[in-house]
Coordinates of C-alpha atoms in Angstrom, one line a residue:
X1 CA 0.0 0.0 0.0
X2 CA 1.6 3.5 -0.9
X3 CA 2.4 5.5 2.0
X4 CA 0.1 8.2 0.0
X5 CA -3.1 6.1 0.6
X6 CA -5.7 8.0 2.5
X7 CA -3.4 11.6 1.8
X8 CA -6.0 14.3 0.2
X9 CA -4.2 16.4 -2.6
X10 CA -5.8 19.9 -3.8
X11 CA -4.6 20.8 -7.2
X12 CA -4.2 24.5 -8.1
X13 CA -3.8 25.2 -12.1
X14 CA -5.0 21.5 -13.2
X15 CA -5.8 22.8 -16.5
X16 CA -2.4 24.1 -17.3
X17 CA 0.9 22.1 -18.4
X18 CA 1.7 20.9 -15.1
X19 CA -1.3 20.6 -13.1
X20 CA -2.4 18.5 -15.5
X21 CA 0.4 16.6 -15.8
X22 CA 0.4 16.2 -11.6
X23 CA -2.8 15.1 -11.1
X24 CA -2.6 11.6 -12.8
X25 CA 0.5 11.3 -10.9
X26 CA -1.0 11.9 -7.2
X27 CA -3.5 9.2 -8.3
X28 CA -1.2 7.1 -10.0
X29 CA 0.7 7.4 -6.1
X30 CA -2.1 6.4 -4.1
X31 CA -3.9 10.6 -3.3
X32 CA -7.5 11.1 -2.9
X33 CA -7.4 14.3 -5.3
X34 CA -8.9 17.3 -5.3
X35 CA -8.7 20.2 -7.9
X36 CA -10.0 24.2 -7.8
X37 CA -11.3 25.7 -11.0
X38 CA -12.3 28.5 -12.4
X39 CA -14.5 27.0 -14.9
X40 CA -15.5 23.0 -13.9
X41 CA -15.9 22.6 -16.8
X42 CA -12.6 22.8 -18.2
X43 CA -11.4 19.7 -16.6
X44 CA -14.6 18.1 -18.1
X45 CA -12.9 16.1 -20.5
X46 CA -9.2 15.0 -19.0
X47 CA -8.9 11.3 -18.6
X48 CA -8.6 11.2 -15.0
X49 CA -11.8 14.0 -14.3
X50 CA -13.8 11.2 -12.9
X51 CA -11.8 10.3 -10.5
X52 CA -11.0 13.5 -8.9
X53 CA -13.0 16.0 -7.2
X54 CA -13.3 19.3 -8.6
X55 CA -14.3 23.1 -6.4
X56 CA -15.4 25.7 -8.2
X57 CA -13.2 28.7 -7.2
X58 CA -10.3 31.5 -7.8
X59 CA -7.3 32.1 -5.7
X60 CA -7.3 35.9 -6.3
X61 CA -11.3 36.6 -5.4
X62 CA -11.0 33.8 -2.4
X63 CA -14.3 32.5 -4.1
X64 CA -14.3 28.8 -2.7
X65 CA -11.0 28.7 -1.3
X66 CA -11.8 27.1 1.8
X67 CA -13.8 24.6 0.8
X68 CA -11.4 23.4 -1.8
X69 CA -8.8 23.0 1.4
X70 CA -10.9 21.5 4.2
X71 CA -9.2 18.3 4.9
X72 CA -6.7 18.9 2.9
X73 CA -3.2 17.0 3.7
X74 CA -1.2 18.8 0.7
X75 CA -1.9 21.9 -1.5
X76 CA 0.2 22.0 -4.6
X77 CA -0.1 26.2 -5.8
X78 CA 0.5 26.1 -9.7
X79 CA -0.7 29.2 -10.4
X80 CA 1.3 32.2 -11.8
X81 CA 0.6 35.0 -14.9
X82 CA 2.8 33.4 -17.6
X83 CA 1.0 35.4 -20.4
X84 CA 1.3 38.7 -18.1
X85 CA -1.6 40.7 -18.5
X86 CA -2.1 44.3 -16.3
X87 CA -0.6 44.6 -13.2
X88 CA 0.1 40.6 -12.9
X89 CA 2.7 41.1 -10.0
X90 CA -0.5 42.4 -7.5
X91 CA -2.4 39.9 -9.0
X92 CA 0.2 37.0 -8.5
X93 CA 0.9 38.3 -5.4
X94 CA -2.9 39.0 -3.8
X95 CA -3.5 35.1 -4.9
X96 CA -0.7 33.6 -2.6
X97 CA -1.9 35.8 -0.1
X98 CA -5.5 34.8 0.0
X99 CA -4.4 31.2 -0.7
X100 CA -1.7 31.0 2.4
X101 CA -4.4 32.5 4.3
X102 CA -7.3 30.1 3.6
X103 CA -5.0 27.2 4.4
X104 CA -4.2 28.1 7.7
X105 CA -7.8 29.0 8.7
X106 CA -8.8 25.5 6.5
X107 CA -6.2 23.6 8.6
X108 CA -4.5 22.3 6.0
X109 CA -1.2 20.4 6.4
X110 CA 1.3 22.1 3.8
X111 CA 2.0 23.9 0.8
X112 CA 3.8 23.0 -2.3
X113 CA 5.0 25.1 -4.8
X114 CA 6.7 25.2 -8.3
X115 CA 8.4 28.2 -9.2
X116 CA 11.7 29.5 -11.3
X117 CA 15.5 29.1 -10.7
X118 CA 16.7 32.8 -10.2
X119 CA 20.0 33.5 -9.1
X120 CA 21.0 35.9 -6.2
X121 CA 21.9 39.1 -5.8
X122 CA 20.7 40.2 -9.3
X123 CA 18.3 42.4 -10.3
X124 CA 15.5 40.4 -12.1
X125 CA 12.5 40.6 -14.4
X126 CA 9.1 41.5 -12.9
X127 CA 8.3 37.6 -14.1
X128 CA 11.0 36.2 -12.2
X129 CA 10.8 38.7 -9.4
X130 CA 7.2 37.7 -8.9
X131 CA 7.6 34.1 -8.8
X132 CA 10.3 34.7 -6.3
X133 CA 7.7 37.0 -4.2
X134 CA 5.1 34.3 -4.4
X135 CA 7.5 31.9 -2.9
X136 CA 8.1 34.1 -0.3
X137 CA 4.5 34.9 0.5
X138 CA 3.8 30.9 0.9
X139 CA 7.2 30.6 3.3
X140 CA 5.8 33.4 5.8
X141 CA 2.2 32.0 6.0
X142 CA 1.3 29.7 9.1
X143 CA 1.4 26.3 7.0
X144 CA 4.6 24.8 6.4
X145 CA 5.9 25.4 2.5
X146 CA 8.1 23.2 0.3
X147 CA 8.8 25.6 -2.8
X148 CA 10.9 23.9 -5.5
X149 CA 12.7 26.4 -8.2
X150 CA 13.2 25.0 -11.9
X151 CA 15.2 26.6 -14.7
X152 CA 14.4 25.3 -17.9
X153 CA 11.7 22.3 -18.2
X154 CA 12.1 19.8 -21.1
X155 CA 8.6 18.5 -22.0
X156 CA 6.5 17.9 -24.9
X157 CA 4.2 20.7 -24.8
X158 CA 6.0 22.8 -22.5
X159 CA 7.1 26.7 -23.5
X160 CA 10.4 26.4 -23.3
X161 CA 10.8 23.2 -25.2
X162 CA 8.9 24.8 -27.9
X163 CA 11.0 27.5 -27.9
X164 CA 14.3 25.5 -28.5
X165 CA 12.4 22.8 -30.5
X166 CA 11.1 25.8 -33.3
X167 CA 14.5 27.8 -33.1
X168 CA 16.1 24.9 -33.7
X169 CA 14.1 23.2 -36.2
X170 CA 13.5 26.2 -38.5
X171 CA 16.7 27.9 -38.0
X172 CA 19.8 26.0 -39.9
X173 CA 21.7 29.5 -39.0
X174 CA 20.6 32.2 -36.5
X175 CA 22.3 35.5 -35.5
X176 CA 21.6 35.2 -31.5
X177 CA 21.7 37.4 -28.6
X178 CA 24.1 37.3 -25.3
X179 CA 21.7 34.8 -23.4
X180 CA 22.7 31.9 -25.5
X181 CA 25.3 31.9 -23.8
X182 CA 24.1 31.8 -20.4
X183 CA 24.7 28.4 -18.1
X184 CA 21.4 26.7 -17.6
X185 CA 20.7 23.4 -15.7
X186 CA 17.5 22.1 -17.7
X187 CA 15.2 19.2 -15.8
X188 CA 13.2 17.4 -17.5
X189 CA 9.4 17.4 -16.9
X190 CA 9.1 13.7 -15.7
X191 CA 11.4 14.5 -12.9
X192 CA 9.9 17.4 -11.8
X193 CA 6.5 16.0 -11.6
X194 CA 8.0 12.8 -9.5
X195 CA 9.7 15.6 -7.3
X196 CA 6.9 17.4 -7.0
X197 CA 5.1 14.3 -5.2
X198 CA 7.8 13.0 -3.6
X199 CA 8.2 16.5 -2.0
X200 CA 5.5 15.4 0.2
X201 CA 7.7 12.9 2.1
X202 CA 9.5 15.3 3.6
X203 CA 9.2 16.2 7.2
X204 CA 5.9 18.3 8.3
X205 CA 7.6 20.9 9.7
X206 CA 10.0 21.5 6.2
X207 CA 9.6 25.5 5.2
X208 CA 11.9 25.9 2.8
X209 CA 13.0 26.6 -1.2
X210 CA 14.8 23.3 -2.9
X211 CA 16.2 23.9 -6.2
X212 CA 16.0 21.3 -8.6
X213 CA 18.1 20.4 -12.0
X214 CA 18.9 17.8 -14.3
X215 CA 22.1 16.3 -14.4
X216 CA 24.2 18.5 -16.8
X217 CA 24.8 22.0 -16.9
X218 CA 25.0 24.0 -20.7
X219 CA 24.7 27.2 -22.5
X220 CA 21.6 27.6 -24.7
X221 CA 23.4 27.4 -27.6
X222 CA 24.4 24.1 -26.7
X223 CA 21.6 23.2 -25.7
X224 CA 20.4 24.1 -29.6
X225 CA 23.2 22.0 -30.8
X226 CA 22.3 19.2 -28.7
X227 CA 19.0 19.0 -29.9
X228 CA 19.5 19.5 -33.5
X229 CA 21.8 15.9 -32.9
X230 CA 19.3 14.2 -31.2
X231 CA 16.4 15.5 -33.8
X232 CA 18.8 14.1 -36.8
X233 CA 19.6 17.6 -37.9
X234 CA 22.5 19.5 -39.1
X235 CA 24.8 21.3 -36.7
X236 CA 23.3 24.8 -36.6
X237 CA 25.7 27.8 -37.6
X238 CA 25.0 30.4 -34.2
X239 CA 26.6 34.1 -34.4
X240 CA 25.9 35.8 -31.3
X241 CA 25.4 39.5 -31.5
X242 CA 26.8 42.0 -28.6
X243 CA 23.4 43.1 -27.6
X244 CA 19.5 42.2 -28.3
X245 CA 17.2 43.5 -25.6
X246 CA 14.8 40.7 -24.2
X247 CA 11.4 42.8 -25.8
X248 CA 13.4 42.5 -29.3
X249 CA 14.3 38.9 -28.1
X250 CA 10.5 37.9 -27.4
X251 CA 9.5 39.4 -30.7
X252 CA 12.2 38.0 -32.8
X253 CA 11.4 34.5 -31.1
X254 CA 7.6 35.3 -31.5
X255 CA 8.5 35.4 -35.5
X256 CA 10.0 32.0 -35.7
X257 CA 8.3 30.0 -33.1
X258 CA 4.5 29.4 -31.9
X259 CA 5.2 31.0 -29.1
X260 CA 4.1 34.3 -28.5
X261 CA 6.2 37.5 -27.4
X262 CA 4.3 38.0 -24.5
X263 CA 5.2 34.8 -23.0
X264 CA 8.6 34.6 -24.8
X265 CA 9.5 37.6 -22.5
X266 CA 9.6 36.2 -19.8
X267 CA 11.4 32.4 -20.9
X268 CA 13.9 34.8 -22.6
X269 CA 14.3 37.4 -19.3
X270 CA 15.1 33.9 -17.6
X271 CA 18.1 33.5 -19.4
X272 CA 19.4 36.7 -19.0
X273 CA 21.4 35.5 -16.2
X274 CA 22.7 31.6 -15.6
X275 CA 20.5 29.7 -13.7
X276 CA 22.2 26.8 -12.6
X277 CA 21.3 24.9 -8.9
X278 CA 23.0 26.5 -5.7
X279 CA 22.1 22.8 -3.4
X280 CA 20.9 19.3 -4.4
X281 CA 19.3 19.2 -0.8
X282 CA 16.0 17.6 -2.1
X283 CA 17.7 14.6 -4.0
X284 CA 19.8 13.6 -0.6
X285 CA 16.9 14.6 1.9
X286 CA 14.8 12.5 -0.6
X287 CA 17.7 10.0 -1.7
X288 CA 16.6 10.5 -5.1
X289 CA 19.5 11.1 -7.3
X290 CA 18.1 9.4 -10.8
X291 CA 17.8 12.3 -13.3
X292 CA 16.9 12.1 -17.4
X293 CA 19.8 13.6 -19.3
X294 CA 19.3 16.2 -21.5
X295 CA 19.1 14.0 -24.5
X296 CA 17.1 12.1 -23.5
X297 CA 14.5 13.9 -22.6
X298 CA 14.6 15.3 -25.6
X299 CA 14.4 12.3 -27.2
X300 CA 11.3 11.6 -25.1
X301 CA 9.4 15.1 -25.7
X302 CA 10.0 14.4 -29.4
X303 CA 8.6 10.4 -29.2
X304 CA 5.6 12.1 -27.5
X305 CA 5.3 14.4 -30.0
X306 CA 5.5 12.2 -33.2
X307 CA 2.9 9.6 -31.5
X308 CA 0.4 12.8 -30.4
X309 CA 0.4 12.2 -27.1
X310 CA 0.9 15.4 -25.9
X311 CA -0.9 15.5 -22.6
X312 CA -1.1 19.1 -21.6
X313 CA 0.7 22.0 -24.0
X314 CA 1.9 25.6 -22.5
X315 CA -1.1 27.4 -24.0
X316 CA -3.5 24.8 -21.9
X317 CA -3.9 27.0 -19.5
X318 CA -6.4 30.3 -19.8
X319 CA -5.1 33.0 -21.6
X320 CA -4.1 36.4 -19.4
X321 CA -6.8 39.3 -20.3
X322 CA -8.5 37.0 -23.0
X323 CA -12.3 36.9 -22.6
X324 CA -13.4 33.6 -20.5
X325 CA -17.1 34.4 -20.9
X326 CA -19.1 31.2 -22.1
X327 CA -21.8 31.9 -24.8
X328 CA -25.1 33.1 -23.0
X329 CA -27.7 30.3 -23.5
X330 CA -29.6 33.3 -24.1
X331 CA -27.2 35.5 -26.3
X332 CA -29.7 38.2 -26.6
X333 CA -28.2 40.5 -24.5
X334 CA -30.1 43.1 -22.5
X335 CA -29.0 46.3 -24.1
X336 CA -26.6 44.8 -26.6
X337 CA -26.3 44.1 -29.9
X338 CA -24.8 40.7 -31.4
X339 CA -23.9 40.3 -34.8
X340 CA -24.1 37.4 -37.0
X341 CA -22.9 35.3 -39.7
X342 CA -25.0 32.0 -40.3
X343 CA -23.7 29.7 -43.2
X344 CA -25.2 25.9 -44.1
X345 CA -24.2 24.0 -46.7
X346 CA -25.8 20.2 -47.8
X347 CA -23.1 17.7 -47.6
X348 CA -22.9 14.1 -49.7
X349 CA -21.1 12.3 -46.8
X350 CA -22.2 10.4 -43.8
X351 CA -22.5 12.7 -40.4
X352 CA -19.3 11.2 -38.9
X353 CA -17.4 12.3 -41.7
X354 CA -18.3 15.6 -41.3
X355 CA -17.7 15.6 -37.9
X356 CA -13.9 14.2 -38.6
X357 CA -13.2 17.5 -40.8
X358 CA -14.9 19.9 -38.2
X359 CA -13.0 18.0 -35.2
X360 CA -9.6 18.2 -37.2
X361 CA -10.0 22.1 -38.2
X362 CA -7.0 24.3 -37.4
X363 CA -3.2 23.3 -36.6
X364 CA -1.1 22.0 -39.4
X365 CA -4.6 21.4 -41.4
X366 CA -5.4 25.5 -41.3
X367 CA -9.2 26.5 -41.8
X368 CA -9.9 25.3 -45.2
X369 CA -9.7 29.6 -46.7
X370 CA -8.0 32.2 -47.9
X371 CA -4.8 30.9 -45.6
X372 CA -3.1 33.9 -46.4
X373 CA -6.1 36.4 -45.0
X374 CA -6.4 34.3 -41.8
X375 CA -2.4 34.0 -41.6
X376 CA -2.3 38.0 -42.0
X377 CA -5.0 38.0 -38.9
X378 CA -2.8 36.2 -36.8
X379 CA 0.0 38.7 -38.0
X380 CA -2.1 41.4 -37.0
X381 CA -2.7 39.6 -33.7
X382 CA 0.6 39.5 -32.7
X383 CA 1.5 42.6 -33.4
X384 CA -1.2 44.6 -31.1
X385 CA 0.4 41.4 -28.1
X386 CA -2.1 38.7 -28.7
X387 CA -1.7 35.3 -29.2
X388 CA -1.7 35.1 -32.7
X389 CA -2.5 32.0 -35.0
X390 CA 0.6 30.0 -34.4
X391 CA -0.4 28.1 -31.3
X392 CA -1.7 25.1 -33.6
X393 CA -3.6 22.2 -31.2
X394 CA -2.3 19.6 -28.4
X395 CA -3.5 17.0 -30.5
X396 CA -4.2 16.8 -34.9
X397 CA -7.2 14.6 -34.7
X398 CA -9.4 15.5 -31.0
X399 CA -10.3 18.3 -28.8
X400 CA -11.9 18.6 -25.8
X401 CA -12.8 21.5 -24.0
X402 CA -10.2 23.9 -22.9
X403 CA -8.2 22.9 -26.0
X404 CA -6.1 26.3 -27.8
X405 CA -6.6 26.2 -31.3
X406 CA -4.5 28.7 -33.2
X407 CA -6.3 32.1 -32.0
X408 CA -9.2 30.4 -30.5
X409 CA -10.3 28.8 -26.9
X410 CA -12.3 25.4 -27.6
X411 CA -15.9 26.2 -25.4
X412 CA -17.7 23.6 -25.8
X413 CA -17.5 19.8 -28.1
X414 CA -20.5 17.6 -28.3
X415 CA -18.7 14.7 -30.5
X416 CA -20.8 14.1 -33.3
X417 CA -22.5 17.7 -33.2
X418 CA -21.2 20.9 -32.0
X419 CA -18.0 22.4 -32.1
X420 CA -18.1 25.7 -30.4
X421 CA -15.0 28.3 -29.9
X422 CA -14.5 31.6 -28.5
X423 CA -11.8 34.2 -29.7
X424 CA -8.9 34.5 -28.1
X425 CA -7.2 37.5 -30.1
X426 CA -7.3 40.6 -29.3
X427 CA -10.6 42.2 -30.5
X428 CA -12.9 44.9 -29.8
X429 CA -16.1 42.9 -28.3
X430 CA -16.5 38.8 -27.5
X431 CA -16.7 36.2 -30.4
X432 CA -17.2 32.8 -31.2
X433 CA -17.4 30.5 -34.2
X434 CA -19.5 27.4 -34.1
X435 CA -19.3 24.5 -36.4
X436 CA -22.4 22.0 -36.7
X437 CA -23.2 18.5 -38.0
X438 CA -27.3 18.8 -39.0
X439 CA -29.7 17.2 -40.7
X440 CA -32.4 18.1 -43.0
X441 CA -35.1 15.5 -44.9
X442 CA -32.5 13.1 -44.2
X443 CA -29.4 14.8 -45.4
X444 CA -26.4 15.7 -43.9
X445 CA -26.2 19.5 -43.6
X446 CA -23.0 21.9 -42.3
X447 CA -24.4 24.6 -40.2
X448 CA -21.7 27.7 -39.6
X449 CA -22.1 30.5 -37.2
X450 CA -20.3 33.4 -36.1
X451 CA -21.1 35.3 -33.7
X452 CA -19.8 39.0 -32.1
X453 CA -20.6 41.1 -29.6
X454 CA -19.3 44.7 -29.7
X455 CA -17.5 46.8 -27.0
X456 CA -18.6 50.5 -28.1
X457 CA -18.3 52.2 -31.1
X458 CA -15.0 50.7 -31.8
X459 CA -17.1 47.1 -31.8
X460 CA -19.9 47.9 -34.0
X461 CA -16.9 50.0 -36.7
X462 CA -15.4 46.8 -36.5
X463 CA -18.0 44.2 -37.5
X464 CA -19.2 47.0 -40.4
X465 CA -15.5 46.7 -41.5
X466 CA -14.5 43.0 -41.8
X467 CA -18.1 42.5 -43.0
X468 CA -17.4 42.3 -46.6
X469 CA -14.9 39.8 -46.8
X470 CA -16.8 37.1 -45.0
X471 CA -18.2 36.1 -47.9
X472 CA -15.0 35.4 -49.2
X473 CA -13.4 33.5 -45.7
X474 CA -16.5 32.3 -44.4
X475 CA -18.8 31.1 -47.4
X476 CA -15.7 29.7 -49.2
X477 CA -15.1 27.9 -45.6
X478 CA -18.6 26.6 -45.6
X479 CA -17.9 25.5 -49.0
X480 CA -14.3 23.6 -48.3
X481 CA -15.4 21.5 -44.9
X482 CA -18.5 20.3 -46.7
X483 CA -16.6 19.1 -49.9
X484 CA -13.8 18.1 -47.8
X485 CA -16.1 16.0 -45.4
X486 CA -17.7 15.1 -48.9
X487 CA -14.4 13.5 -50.2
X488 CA -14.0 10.6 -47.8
X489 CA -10.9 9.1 -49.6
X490 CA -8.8 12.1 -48.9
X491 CA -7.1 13.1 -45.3
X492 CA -7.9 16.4 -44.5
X493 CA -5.2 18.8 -45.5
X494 CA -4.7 22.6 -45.5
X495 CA -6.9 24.4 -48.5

């Protein structure tokens, strides 16, 4: 029987890369688990939702906080602003705050957190600065706090693999800036999240930051030449450049990679300065010394990759400022205006083939028009700091809700019906696109809807101003899922 058995776990974050990453693990280790979310609903479709219990609440409103931790044995706190957003430092910091202080009044028994590996006695980023603050916030409080630092994680799905997987992938030669040379002690993401659990054998009373690392110690750019051997490609030709100011960084890695600049700032601000381990207290508290290799892990993030099983991605978890409103069942708004776009097309296939083009949209397989019009929107996305279309999907055939999908949030999926997103780019007013299987006189029909609802003026110009060109994008979209879904002999591929 695992010493775990009978050990309740709350779960902070289990919608992003590794909350939900953790949770199968506590269960896998023997934890009763428990997770706090926003939106329930989220979770709805993860493997392991049925066998976790899930509290509707938010760290930084205090909504549901002690519920989530009554009885609780361990809290793991896997929250923080990647994306940024206005005045995330307050906001980071107000959460730890309210969360330190519901479990002490909830009684629970300690706290766990995951934050970065920042050296001392140099002036940091806000990002990093934060995450140090937060760990600081959780040590004060009355519960006992294990806080375990990271510098680079190697995972498929995670940021900062993407970032070196992209660079290195699409960049045979790259002029580079100082921080490629910077020492950095990558771990990869299996050992973090057996660290993570293990952290709970250590002594009730520990208070205390551990930093954790993998077993070697490199510069980025050999971490870039390390992976292009691994991935079967060339040796990359790197010229560093004497200066190239992280915002310049974060864009130029924005351009090449799906990442985008807004959380590139703060993976590249993170390698401004080495961030190598200062103690390996944890592994000999623990007497846990195995560690995955850097090529090796990449070798793993890439296997995971090529079979699509990527479990969790970096963009899982909500997007910073983006709208998080569901669709009103009722969407005539009291006061409001919402603008439409209704297409329907009749469709010579079977409605499960349908459904397999509509369930496969986006990614690699793009939105079947004008690629270059919706490539220019996610262009024009990322230049006013959204997300832009880049982000592709965790996995090229399923979604389920929560999913990112290029510049949209999956909302809702009824297999076999509805497919409903919501906007995620920057815009002036809410918006969704929904994407039907129907049926009329015993035919299979494609129903298409886009919705928006306007913010002011700027809204309603908005809508008058794209308006003409959804004939073109929309109809001929209509038009390419139905004769795609209609041509059953060929894999959906970009149009």
């Amino acid at each position: 029987m695992s010493a775990a058995t009978g050990r309740l776990a709350l779960v902070t974050g289990a919608s992003g890369y590794i909350g939900g990453r953790l949770v199968p693990e506590l269960l896998d280790a023997g934890y009763s688990v428990r997770c706090l979310a926003r939106t329930p609903d989220k979770l709805r479709d993860y493997p392991w939702r049925d066998r976790v219990e899930v509290v509707r609440g938010d760290v930084v409103s205090g909504e549901g906080l002690l519920e989530a931790l009554s009885g609780v044995d361990v809290a793991y706190y896997l929250v923080h602003s990647m994306g940024g957003g206005r005045d995330f430092v307050n906001t980071d910091a107000e959460g730890a705050r309210r969360f330190a202080e519901a479990a002490g009044e909830a009684g629970a028994g300690r706290v766990i957190y995951l934050g970065g590996l920042a050296p001392e006695h140099v002036e940091l980023s806000e990002h990093m600065a934060s995450r140090e603050e937060v760990g600081r916030i959780l040590l004060d409080a009355p519960v006992p706090a294990v806080v375990l630092r990271a510098a680079v994680i190697l995972g498929s799905g995670s940021a900062s693999f993407e970032m070196l997987r992209h660079l290195t992938e699409r960049l045979p030669a790259m002029t580079t800036p100082r921080w490629v040379r910077s020492r950095v002690q990558p771990i990869a993401v299996r050992d973090v999240l057996r660290l993570l659990v293990r952290a709970d054998e250590l002594p009730e009373e520990t208070n205390r930051t551990f930093d954790i690392g993998g077993p070697e110690i490199l510069s980025y750019a050999q971490m870039i030449q390390r992976f292009a051997a691994v991935a079967g490609l060339v040796r990359r030709l790197i010229l560093p450049v004497p200066v190239l100011s992280p915002g310049l960084s974060s864009l130029w890695v924005g351009l090449i990679t799906p990442v985008p600049p807004s959380v590139a700032r703060p993976l590249v601000e993170s390698l401004r300065h080495d961030s190598v381990t200062a103690e390996d207290d944890l592994a000999r508290l623990l007497r846990d010394h195995e560690r995955i290799g850097f090529d090796e892990a990449v070798r793993l993030a890439l296997r995971r990759i090529d079979e699509d099983r990527v479990d969790t991605r970096w963009s899982s978890a909500a997007w910073p400022s983006a709208p998080s409103d569901p669709l009103p069942t009722d969407p005539d708004w009291a006061g409001g205006s919402l603008y439409t776009d209704r297409r329907a097309r009749h469709v010579d296939a079977a409605p499960s083939e349908l459904w397999r083009v509509i369930e496969g949209i986006g990614g690699e397989r793009g939105w079947y028009s004008w690629p270059l019009a919706w490539a220019a929107r996610g262009w024009i996305d990322l230049a006013v700091g959204g997300v832009g279309l880049r982000r592709g999907r965790r996995d090229p055939e399923r979604l389920r809700v929560g999913d990112s999908l290029d510049f949209w949030r999956v909302e809702e999926v009824v297999p076999g019906e509805l497919l409903r997103l919501r906007a995620e780019m920057r815009l002036p007013g809410l918006a969704w696109l929904e994407l039907r299987v129907g049926s009329q006189d015993g035919r299979t029909v494609y129903c298409q809807q886009a919705l928006f609802h306007p913010r002011g003026l700027l809204g309603h110009l908005y809508w008058k101003a794209v308006t003409p060109f959804h004939g073109i994008v929309f109809g001929s979209m209509a038009d390419n899922i139905a004769a795609r879904a209609a041509d059953t002999d060929e894999p959906a591929v970009r149009t």
